[in-house]
Coordinates of C-alpha atoms and ligand atoms in Angstrom, one line a residue:
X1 CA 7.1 -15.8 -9.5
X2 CA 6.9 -11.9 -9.0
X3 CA 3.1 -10.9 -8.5
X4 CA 1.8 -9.1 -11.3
X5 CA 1.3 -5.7 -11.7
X6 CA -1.8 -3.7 -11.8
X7 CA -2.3 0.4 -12.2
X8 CA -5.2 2.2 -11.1
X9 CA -5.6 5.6 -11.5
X10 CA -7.8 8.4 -9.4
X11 CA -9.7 11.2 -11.2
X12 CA -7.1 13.6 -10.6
X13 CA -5.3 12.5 -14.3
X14 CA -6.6 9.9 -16.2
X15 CA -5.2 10.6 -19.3
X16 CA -1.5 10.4 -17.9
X17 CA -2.5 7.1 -16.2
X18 CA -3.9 6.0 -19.8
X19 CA -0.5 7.3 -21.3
X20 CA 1.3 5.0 -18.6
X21 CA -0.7 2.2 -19.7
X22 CA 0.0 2.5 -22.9
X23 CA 3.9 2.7 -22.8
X24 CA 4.1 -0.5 -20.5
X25 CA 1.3 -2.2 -22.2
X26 CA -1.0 -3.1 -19.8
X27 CA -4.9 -2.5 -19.1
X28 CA -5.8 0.4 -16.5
X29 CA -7.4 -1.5 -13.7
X30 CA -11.1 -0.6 -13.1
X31 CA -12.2 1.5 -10.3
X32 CA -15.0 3.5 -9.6
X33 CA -13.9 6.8 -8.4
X34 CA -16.7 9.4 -7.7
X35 CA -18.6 11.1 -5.2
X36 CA -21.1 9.8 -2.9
X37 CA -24.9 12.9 -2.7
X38 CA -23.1 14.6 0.1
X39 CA -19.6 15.3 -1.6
X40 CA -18.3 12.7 0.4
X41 CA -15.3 10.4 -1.8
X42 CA -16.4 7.2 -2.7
X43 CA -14.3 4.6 -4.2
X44 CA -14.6 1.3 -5.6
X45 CA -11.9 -1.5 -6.7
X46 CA -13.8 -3.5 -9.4
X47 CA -11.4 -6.1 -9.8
X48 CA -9.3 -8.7 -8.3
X49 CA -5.6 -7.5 -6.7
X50 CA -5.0 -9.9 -4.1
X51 CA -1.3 -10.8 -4.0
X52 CA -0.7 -8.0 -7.0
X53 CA 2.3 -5.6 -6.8
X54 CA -0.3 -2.0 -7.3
X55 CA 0.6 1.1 -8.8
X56 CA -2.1 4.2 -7.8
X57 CA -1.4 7.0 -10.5
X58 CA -3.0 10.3 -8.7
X59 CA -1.0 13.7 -8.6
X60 CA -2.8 16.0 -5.6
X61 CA -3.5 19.0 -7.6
X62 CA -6.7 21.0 -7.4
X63 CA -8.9 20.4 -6.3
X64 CA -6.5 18.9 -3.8
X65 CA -8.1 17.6 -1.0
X66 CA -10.4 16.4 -3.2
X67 CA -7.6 14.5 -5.4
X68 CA -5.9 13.7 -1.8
X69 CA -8.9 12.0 -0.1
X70 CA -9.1 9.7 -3.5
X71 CA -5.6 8.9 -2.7
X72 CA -5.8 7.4 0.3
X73 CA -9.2 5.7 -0.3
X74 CA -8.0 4.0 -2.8
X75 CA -4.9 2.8 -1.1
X76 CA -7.0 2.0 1.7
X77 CA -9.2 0.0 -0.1
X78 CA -6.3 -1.8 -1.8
X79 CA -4.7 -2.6 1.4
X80 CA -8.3 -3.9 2.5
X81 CA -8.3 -6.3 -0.6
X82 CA -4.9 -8.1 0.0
X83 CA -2.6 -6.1 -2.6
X84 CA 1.0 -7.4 -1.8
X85 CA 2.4 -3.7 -2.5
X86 CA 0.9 -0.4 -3.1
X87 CA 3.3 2.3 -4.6
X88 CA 1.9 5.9 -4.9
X89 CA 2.7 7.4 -8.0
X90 CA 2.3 11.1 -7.1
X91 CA 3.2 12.9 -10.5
X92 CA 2.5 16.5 -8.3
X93 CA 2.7 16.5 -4.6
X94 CA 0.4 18.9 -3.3
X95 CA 0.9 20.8 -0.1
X96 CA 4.1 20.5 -0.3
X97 CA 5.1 24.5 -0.2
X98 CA 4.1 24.0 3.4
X99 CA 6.8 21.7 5.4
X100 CA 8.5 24.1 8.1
X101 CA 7.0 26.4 10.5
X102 CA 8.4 29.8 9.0
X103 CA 5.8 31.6 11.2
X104 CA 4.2 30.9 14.7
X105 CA 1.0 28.6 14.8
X106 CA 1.0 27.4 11.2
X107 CA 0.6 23.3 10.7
X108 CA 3.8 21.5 8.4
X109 CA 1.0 20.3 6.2
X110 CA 3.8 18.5 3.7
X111 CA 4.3 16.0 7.0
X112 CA 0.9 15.3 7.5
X113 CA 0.2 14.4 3.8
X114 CA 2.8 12.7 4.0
X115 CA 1.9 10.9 7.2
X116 CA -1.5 10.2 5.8
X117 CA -0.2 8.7 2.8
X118 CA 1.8 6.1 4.6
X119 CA -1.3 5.3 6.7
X120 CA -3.4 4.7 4.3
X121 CA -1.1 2.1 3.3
X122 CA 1.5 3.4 0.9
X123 CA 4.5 1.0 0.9
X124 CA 6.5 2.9 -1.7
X125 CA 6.2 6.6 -3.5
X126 CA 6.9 7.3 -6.8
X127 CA 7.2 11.2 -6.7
X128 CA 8.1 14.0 -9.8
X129 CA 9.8 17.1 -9.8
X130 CA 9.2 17.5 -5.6
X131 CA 8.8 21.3 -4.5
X132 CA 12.1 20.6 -2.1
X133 CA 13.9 17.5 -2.4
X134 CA 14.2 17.1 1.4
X135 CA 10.4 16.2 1.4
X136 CA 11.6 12.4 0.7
X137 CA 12.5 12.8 4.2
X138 CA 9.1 13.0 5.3
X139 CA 7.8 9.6 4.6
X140 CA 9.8 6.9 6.2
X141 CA 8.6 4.6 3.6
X142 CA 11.2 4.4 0.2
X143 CA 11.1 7.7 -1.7
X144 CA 12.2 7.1 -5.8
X145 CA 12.2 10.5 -6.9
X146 CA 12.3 11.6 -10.8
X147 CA 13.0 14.4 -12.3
X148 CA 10.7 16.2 -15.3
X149 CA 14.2 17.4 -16.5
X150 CA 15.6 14.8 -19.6
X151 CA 12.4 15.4 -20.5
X152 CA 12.7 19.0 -20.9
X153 CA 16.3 18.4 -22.1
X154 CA 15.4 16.7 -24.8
X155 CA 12.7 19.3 -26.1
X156 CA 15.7 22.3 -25.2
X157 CA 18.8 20.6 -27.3
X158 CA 16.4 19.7 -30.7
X159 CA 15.5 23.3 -30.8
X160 CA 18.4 24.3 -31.1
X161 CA 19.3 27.4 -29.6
X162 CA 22.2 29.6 -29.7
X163 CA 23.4 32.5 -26.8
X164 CA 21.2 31.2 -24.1
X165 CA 20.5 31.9 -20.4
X166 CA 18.9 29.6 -18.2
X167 CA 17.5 31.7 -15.5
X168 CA 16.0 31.0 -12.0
X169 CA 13.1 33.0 -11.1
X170 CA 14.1 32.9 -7.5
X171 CA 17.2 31.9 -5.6
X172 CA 15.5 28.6 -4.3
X173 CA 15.2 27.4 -8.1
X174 CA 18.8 28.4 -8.6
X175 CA 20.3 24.8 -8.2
X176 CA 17.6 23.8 -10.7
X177 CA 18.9 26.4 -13.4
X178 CA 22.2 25.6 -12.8
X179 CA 21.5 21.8 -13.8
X180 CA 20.0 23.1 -17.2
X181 CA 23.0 25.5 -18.1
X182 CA 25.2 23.4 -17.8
X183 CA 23.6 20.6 -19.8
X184 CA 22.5 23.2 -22.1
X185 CA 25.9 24.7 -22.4
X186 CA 24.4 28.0 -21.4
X187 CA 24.8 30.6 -19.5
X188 CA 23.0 31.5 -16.0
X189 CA 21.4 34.6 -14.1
X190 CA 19.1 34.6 -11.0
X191 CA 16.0 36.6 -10.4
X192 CA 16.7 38.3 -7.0
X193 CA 12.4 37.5 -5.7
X194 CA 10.8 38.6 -2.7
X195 CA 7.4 37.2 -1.3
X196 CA 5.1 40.0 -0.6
X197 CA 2.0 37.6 -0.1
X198 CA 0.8 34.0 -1.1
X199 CA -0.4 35.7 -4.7
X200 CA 2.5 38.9 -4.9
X201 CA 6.3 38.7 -5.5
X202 CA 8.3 42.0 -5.8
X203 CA 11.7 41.4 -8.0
X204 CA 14.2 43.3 -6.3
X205 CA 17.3 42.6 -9.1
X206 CA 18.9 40.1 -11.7
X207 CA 22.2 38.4 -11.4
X208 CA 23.8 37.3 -14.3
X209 CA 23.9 38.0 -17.9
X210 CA 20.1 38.6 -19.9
X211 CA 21.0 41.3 -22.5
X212 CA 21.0 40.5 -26.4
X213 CA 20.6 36.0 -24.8
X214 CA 17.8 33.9 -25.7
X215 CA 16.7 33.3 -22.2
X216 CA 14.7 30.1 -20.8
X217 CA 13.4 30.8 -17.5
X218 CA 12.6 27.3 -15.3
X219 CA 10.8 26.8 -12.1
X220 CA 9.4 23.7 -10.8
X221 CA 5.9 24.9 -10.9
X222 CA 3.6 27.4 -11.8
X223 CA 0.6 27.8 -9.9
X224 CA -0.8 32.0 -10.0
X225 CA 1.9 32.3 -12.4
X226 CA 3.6 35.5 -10.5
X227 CA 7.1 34.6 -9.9
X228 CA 7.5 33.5 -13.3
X229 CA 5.9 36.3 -15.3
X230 CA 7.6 39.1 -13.0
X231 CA 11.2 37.1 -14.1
X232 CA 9.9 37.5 -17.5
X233 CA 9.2 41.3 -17.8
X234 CA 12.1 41.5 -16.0
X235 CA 14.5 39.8 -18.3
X236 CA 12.2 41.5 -21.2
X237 CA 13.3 45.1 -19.7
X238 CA 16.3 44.3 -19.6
X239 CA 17.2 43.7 -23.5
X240 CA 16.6 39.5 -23.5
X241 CA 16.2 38.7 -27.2
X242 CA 13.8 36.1 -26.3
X243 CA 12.0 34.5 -23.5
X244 CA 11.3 31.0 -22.8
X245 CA 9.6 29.6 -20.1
X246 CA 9.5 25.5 -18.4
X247 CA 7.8 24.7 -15.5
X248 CA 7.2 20.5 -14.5
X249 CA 4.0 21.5 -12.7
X250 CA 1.4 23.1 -14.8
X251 CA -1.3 24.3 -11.7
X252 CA -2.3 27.5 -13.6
X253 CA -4.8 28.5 -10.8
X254 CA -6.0 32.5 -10.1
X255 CA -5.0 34.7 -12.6
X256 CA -2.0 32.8 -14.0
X257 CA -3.6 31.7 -18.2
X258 CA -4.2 35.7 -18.0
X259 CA -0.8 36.8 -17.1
X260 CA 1.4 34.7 -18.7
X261 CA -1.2 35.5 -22.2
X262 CA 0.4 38.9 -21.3
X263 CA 3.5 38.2 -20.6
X264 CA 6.4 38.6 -23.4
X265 CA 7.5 34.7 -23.8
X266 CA 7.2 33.1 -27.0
X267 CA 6.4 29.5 -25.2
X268 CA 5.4 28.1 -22.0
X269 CA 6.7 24.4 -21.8
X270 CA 5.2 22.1 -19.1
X271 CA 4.4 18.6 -18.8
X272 CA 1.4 16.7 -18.0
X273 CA 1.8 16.1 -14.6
X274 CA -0.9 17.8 -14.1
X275 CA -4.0 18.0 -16.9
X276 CA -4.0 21.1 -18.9
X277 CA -7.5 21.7 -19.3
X278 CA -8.7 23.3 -22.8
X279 CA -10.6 26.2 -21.1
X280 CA -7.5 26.9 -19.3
X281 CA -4.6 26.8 -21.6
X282 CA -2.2 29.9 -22.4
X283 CA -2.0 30.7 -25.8
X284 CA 2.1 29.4 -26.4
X285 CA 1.9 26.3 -23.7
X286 CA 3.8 23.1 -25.1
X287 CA 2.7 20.4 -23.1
X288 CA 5.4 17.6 -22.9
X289 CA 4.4 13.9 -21.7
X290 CA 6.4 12.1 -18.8
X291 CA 4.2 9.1 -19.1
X292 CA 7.0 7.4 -20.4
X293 CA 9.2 8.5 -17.7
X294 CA 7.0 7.5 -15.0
X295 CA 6.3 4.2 -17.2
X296 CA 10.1 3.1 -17.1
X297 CA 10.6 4.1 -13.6
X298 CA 7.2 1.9 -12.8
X299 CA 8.7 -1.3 -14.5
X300 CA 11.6 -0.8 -12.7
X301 CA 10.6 -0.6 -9.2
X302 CA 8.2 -3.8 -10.3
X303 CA 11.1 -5.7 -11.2
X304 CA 13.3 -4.2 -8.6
X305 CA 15.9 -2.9 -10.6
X306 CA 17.7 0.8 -10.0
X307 CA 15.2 4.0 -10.9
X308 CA 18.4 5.7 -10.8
X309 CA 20.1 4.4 -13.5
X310 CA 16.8 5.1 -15.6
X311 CA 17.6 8.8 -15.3
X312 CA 21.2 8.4 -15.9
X313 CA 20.5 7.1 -19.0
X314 CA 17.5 9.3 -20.2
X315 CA 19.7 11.9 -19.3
X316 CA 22.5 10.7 -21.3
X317 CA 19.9 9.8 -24.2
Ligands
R5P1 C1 8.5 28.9 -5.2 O1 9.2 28.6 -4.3 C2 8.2 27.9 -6.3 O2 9.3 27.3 -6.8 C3 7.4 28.6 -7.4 O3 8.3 29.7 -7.9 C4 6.2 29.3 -6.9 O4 5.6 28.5 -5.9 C5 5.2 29.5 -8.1 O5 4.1 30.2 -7.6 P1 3.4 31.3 -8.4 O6 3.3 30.8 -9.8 O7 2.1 31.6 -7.7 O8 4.3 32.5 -8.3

């Protein structure tokens, strides 16, 4: 008989664990999850999960060490009470813009989460959207990694619109764009971006068709909202008829609800990977659920069956 399954969530996103829930029909599992007078992270399983194949639902957004430290307490404490299997179902991997040394004396902080996650007892991840897909390398525990983008698919084709571009705000997101063009049946251009500092990007040119195309910029995430609001007046200067923007990771931290209020994009389409608080929401954001997403892929790893067909098919849906 196959151990039953139990999801728990952190406080990082309940309401996407809750949507989880709801799509495979089952009960969150109780858990306290709070902090102890000192700030410390205290955690508490509050039910039975011995022999039980466990789900954690807990994207490391910010606060992010915060989120992280839940993470592995609650594995930890899991592992402690005789769950069979723990898979960590990481919606948004935090840290993970750090995983090479591209300067001297800086920490690949991607490996160590990723090293801390298996220690605390992860025996499986369940990732979305990953900054770089190579990060699968970085656990040497099995990796099923989705993608945000039949969701977004979906949303794209039922709304119908003609002369499009998909750009890429910077050449690393190009292989992204290019996925969505072609699905799309539209056309591409890249946004030739240049780092000037952690919170700066300088665009140096555009490649590709904009003028007189409805344009749908797409980046995996959007944290001070820089790239992807330079790409935007960008494209706007240079005759798009309208602007678009999708990003699977919703961080909005720093000045990003203020600059993409200003930017000149008619909507900003993200998912709930990460919570979009109500103080913190620009004006045009769509938020699109992957709960069901994560839900199918969840049921399929419990019964052992290929993730990778799921997408296939949502895909093809
Ligand atoms: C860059 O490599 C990423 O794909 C995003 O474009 C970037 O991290 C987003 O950051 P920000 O919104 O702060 O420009």
């Amino acid at each position: 008989m196959r151990n039953q399954m139990k999801l728990f969530s952190g406080g990082a996103n309940p309401a996407l664990a809750e949507r989880i829930c709801e799509h495979l029909g089952v009960r969150l599992g109780e858990a306290f999850v709070g902090p102890f007078a000192d700030g410390e992270v205290r955690v508490k399983i509050e039910e039975d999960v011995r022999g039980a194949d466990v789900f954690v639902v807990q994207p490391t957004c910010p606060p992010v060490n915060d989120n992280l430290m839940q993470l592995v307490l609650l594995m930890d404490a899991l592992r402690r009470a005789s769950a069979e299997r723990i898979t960590a179902v990481i919606p948004y991997f935090g840290y993970a813009r750090q995983d090479r040394k591209d300067e001297g004396r800086v920490p690949i902080s991607a490996k160590l989460v990723a090293n801390m996650i298996t220690n605390a007892g992860a025996n499986r991840v369940l990732a979305l959207d990953l900054h770089a897909a190579q990060l699968q390398g970085f656990f040497d525990i099995p990796v099923d990694h989705l993608y945000a983008s039949p969701v977004f698919m979906k949303y794209f084709k039922h709304n119908g619109l003609k002369d499009m571009t998909v750009v890429a705000p910077d050449v690393g997101s190009s292989k992204l764009a290019r996925g969505y063009a072609k699905r799309l049946g539209a056309g591409l251009a890249i946004v030739d971006k240049r780092r000037v500092s952690d919170k700066k990007t300088e665009v140096m040119s555009v490649i590709g068709e904009v003028k007189n195309r409805n344009v749908l910029i797409i980046d995996d995430m959007i944290s001070t909202a820089g790239s992807i609001t330079e790409a935007a007046k960008v494209v706007h200067d240079l005759g798009a008829s309208s602007i678009r923007l999708a990003a699977t990771h919703p961080i909005f931290c720093g000045p990003a609800i203020e600059r993409l209020n200003k930017a000149p994009v008619r909507e900003v389409v993200v998912t709930d990977s990460i919570p979009v608080e109500d103080d913190r929401r620009p004006d045009t954001v769509k938020v699109l659920s992957v709960a069901r997403l994560l839900g199918e892929a969840i049921l399929r790893i419990h019964h052992a069956e290929s993730v990778s067909r799921l997408f296939e098919a949502e895909l093809d849906d």
